[in-house]
PDB file of C-alpha atoms in Angstrom:
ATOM      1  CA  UNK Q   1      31.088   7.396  18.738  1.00  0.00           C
ATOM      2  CA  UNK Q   2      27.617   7.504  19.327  1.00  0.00           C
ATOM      3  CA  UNK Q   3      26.499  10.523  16.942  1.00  0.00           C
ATOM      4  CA  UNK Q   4      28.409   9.011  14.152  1.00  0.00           C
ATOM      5  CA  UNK Q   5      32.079  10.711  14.358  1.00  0.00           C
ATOM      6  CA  UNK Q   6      34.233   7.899  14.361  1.00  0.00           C
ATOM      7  CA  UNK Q   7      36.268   8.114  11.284  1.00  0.00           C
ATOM      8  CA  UNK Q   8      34.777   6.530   8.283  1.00  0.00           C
ATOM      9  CA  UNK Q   9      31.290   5.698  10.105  1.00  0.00           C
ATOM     10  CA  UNK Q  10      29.365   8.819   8.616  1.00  0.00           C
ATOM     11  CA  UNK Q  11      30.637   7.376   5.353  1.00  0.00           C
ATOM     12  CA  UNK Q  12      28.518   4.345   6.000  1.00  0.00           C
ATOM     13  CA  UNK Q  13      25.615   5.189   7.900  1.00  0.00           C
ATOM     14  CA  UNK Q  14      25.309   9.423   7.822  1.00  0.00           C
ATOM     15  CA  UNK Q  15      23.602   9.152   4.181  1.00  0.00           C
ATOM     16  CA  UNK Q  16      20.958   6.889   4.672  1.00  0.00           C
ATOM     17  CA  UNK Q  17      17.211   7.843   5.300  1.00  0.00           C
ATOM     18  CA  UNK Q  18      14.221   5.850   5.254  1.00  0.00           C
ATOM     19  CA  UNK Q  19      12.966   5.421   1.451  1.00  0.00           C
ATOM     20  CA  UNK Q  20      10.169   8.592   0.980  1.00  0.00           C
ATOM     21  CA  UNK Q  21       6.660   8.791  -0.398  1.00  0.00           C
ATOM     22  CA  UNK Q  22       8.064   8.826  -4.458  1.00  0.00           C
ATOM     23  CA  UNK Q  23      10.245   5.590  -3.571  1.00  0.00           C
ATOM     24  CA  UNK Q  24       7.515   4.186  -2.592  1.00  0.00           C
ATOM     25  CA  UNK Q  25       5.143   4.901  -5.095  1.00  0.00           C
ATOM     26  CA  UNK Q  26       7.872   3.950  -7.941  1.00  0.00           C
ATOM     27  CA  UNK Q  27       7.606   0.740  -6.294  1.00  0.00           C
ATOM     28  CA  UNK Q  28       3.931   0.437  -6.587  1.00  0.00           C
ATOM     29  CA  UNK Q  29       4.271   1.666 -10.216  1.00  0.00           C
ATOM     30  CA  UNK Q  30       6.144  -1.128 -11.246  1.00  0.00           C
ATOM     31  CA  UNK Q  31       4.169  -3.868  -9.853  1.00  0.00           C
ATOM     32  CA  UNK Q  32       1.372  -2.089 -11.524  1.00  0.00           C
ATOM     33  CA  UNK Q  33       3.123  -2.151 -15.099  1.00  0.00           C
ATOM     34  CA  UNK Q  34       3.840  -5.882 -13.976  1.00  0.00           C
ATOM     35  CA  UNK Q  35       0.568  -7.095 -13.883  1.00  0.00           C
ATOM     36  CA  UNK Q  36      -0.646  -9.378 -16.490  1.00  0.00           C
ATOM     37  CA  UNK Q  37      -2.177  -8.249 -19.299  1.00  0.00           C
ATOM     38  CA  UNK Q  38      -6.018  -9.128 -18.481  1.00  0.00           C
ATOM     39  CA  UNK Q  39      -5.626  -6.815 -15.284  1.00  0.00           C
ATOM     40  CA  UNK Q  40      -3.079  -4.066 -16.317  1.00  0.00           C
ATOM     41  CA  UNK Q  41      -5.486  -2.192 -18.641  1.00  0.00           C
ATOM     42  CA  UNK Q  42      -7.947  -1.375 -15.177  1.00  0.00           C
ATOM     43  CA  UNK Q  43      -5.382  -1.186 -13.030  1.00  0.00           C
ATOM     44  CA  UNK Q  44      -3.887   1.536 -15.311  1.00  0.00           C
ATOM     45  CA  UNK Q  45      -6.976   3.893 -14.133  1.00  0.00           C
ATOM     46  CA  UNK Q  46      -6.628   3.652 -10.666  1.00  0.00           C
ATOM     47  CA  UNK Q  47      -4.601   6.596  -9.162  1.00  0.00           C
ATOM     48  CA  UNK Q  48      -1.235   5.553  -6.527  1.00  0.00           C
ATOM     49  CA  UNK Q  49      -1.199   7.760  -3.977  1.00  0.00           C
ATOM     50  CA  UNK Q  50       1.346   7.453  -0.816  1.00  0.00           C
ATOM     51  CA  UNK Q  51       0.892   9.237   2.201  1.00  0.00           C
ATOM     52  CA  UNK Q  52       3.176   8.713   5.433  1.00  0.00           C
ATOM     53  CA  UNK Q  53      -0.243   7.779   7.431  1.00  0.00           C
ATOM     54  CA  UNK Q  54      -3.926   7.105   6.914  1.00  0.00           C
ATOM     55  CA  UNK Q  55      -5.821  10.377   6.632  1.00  0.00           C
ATOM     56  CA  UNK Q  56      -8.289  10.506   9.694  1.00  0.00           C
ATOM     57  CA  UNK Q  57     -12.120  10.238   7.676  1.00  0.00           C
ATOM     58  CA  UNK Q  58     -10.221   6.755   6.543  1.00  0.00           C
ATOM     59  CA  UNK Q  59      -9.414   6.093  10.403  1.00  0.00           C
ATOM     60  CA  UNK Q  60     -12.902   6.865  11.293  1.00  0.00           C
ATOM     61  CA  UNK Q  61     -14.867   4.837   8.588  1.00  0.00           C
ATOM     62  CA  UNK Q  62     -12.365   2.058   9.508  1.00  0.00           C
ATOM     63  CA  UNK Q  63     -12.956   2.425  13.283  1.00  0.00           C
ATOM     64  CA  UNK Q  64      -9.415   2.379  13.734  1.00  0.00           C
ATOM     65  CA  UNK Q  65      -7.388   3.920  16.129  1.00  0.00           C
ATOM     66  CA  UNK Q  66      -4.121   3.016  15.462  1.00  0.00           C
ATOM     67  CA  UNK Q  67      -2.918   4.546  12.258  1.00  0.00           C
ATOM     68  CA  UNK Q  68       0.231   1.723  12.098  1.00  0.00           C
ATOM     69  CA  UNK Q  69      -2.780  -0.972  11.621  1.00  0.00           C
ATOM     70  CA  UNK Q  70      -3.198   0.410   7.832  1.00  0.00           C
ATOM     71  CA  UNK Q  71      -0.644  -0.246   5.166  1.00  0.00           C
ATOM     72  CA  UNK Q  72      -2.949   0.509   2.434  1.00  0.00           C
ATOM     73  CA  UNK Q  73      -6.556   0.808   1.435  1.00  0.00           C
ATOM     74  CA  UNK Q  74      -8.644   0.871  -2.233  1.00  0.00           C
ATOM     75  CA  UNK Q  75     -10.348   3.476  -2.239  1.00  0.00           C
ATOM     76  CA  UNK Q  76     -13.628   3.350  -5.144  1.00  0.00           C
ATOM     77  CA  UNK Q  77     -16.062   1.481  -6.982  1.00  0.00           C
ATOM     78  CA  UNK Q  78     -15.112  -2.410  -7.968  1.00  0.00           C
ATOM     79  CA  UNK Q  79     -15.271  -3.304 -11.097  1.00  0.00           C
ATOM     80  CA  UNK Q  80     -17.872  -5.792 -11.269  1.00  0.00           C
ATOM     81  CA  UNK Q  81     -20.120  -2.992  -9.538  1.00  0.00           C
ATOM     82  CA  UNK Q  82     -19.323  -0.041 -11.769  1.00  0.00           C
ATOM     83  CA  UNK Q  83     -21.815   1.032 -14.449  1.00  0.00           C
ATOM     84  CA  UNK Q  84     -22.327   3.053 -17.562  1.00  0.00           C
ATOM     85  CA  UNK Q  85     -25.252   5.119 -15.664  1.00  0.00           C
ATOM     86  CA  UNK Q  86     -22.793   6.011 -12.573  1.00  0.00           C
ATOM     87  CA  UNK Q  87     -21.630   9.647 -12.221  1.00  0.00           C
ATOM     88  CA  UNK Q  88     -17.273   9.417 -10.714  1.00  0.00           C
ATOM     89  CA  UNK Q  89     -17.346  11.563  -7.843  1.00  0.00           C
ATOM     90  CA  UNK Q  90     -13.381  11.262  -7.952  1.00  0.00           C
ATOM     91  CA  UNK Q  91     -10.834   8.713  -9.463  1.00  0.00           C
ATOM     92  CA  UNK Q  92     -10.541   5.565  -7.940  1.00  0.00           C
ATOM     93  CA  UNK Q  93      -6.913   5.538  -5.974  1.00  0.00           C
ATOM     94  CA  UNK Q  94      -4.651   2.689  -4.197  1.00  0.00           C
ATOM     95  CA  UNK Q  95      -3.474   4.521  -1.045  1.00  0.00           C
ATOM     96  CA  UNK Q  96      -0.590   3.282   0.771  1.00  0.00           C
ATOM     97  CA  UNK Q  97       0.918   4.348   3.655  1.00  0.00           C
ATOM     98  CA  UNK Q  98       4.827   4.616   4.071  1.00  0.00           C
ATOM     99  CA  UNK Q  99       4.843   4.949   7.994  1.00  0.00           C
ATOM    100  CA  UNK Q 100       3.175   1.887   8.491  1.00  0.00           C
ATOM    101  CA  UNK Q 101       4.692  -0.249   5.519  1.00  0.00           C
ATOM    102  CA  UNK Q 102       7.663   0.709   6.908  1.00  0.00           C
ATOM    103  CA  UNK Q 103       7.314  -0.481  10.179  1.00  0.00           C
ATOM    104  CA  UNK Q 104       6.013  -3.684   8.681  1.00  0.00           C
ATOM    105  CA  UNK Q 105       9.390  -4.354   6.739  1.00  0.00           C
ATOM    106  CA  UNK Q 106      11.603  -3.570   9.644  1.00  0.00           C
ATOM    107  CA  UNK Q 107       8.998  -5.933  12.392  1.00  0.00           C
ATOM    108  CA  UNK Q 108       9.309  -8.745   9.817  1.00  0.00           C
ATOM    109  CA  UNK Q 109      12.789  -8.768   8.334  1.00  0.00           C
ATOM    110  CA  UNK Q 110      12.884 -11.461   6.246  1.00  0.00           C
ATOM    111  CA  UNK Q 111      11.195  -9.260   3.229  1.00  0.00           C
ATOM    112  CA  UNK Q 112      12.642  -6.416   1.161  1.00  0.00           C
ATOM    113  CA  UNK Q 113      10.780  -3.614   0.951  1.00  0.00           C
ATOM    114  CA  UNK Q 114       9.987  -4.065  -2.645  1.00  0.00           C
ATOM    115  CA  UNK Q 115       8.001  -7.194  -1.836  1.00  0.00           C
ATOM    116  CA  UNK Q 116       6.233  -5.718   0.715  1.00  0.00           C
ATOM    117  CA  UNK Q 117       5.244  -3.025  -0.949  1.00  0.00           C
ATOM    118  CA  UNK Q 118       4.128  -4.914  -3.598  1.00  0.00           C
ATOM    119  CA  UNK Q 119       2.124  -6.803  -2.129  1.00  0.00           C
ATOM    120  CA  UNK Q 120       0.295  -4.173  -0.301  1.00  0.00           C
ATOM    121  CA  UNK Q 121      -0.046  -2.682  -3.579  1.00  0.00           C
ATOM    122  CA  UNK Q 122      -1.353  -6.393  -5.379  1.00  0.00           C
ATOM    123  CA  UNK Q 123      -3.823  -6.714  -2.552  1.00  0.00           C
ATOM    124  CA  UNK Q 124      -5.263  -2.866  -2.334  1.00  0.00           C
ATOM    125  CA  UNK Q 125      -5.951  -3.640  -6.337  1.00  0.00           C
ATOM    126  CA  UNK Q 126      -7.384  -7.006  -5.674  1.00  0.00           C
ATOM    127  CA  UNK Q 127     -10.275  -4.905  -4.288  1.00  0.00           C
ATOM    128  CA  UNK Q 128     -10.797  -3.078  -7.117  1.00  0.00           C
ATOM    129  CA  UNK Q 129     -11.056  -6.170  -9.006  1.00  0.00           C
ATOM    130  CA  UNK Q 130     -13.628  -6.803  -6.946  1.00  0.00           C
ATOM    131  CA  UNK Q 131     -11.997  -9.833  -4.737  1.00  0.00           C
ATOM    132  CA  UNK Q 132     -12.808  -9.633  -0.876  1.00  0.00           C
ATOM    133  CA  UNK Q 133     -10.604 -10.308   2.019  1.00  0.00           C
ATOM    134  CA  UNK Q 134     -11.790 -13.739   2.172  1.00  0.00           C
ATOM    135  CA  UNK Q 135     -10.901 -14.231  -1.244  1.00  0.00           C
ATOM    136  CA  UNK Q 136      -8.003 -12.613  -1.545  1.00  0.00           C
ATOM    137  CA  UNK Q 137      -6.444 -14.390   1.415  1.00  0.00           C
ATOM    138  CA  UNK Q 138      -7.653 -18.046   0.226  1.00  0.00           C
ATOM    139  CA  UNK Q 139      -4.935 -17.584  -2.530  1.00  0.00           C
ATOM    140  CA  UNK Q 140      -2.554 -15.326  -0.810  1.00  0.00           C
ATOM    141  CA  UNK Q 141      -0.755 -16.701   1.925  1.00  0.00           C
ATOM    142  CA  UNK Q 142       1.468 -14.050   2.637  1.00  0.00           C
ATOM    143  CA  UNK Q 143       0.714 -13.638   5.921  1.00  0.00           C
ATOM    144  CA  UNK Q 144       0.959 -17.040   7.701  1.00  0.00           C
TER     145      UNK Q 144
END
């Protein structure tokens, strides 16, 4: 019974699988394409890229050590401090990380998925809109 061979229980449980990197990302897309207008237009250059963890130069500028401590991280130059005269080195890019989004949703279970991952996905572009983490949490209060 354990492994799933009861009749009908492999019906129910055998196909499911934790969502992967492009269900994610879909997700992020469409709060993206959500936004409103005075923010979609910038947000539409930053690249969406989902990775199962943080890579480890991100770890290391972060001084983390637990890669489950990082759902997601903006990764480029704000807006307000762009400018004409600066040379991209790369695109700017929302990163988010499944593994630990993941284990997010199923710790708190009273969220979908969805709404976690969007706002992991609102936040990480917050920064590129220049807000802070004092800021952003003033009006956000997702976390209390």
């Amino acid at each position: 019974m354990l492994n799933g061979s009861a009749k009908g229980e492999g019906e129910i449980w055998g196909p499911l699988e934790a969502p992967g990197a492009e269900v994610i990302a879909a997700m992020a897309r469409a709060t993206v394409a959500a936004l409103p207008a005075e923010f979609a237009g910038h947000a539409a250059e930053v690249a969406i890229r989902v990775e199962d963890f943080p890579p480890e130069e991100f770890m290391q500028e972060l001084d983390l050590d637990d890669p489950f401590e990082l759902s997601g991280l903006y990764e480029g130059v704000p807006l307000p401090e762009k400018s004409v005269m600066d040379q991209p080195q790369r695109p700017d890019t929302v990163w988010l990380f499944r593994r630990p989004i993941l284990d997010e949703w199923v710790e708190r279970g009273n969220v979908t998925l969805g709404d976690l991952v969007a706002h992991v996905t609102v936040h990480e572009f917050a920064h590129h809109f220049g807000w802070s983490d004092e800021q952003i949490s003033e009006i956000d209060r997702w976390w209390e």
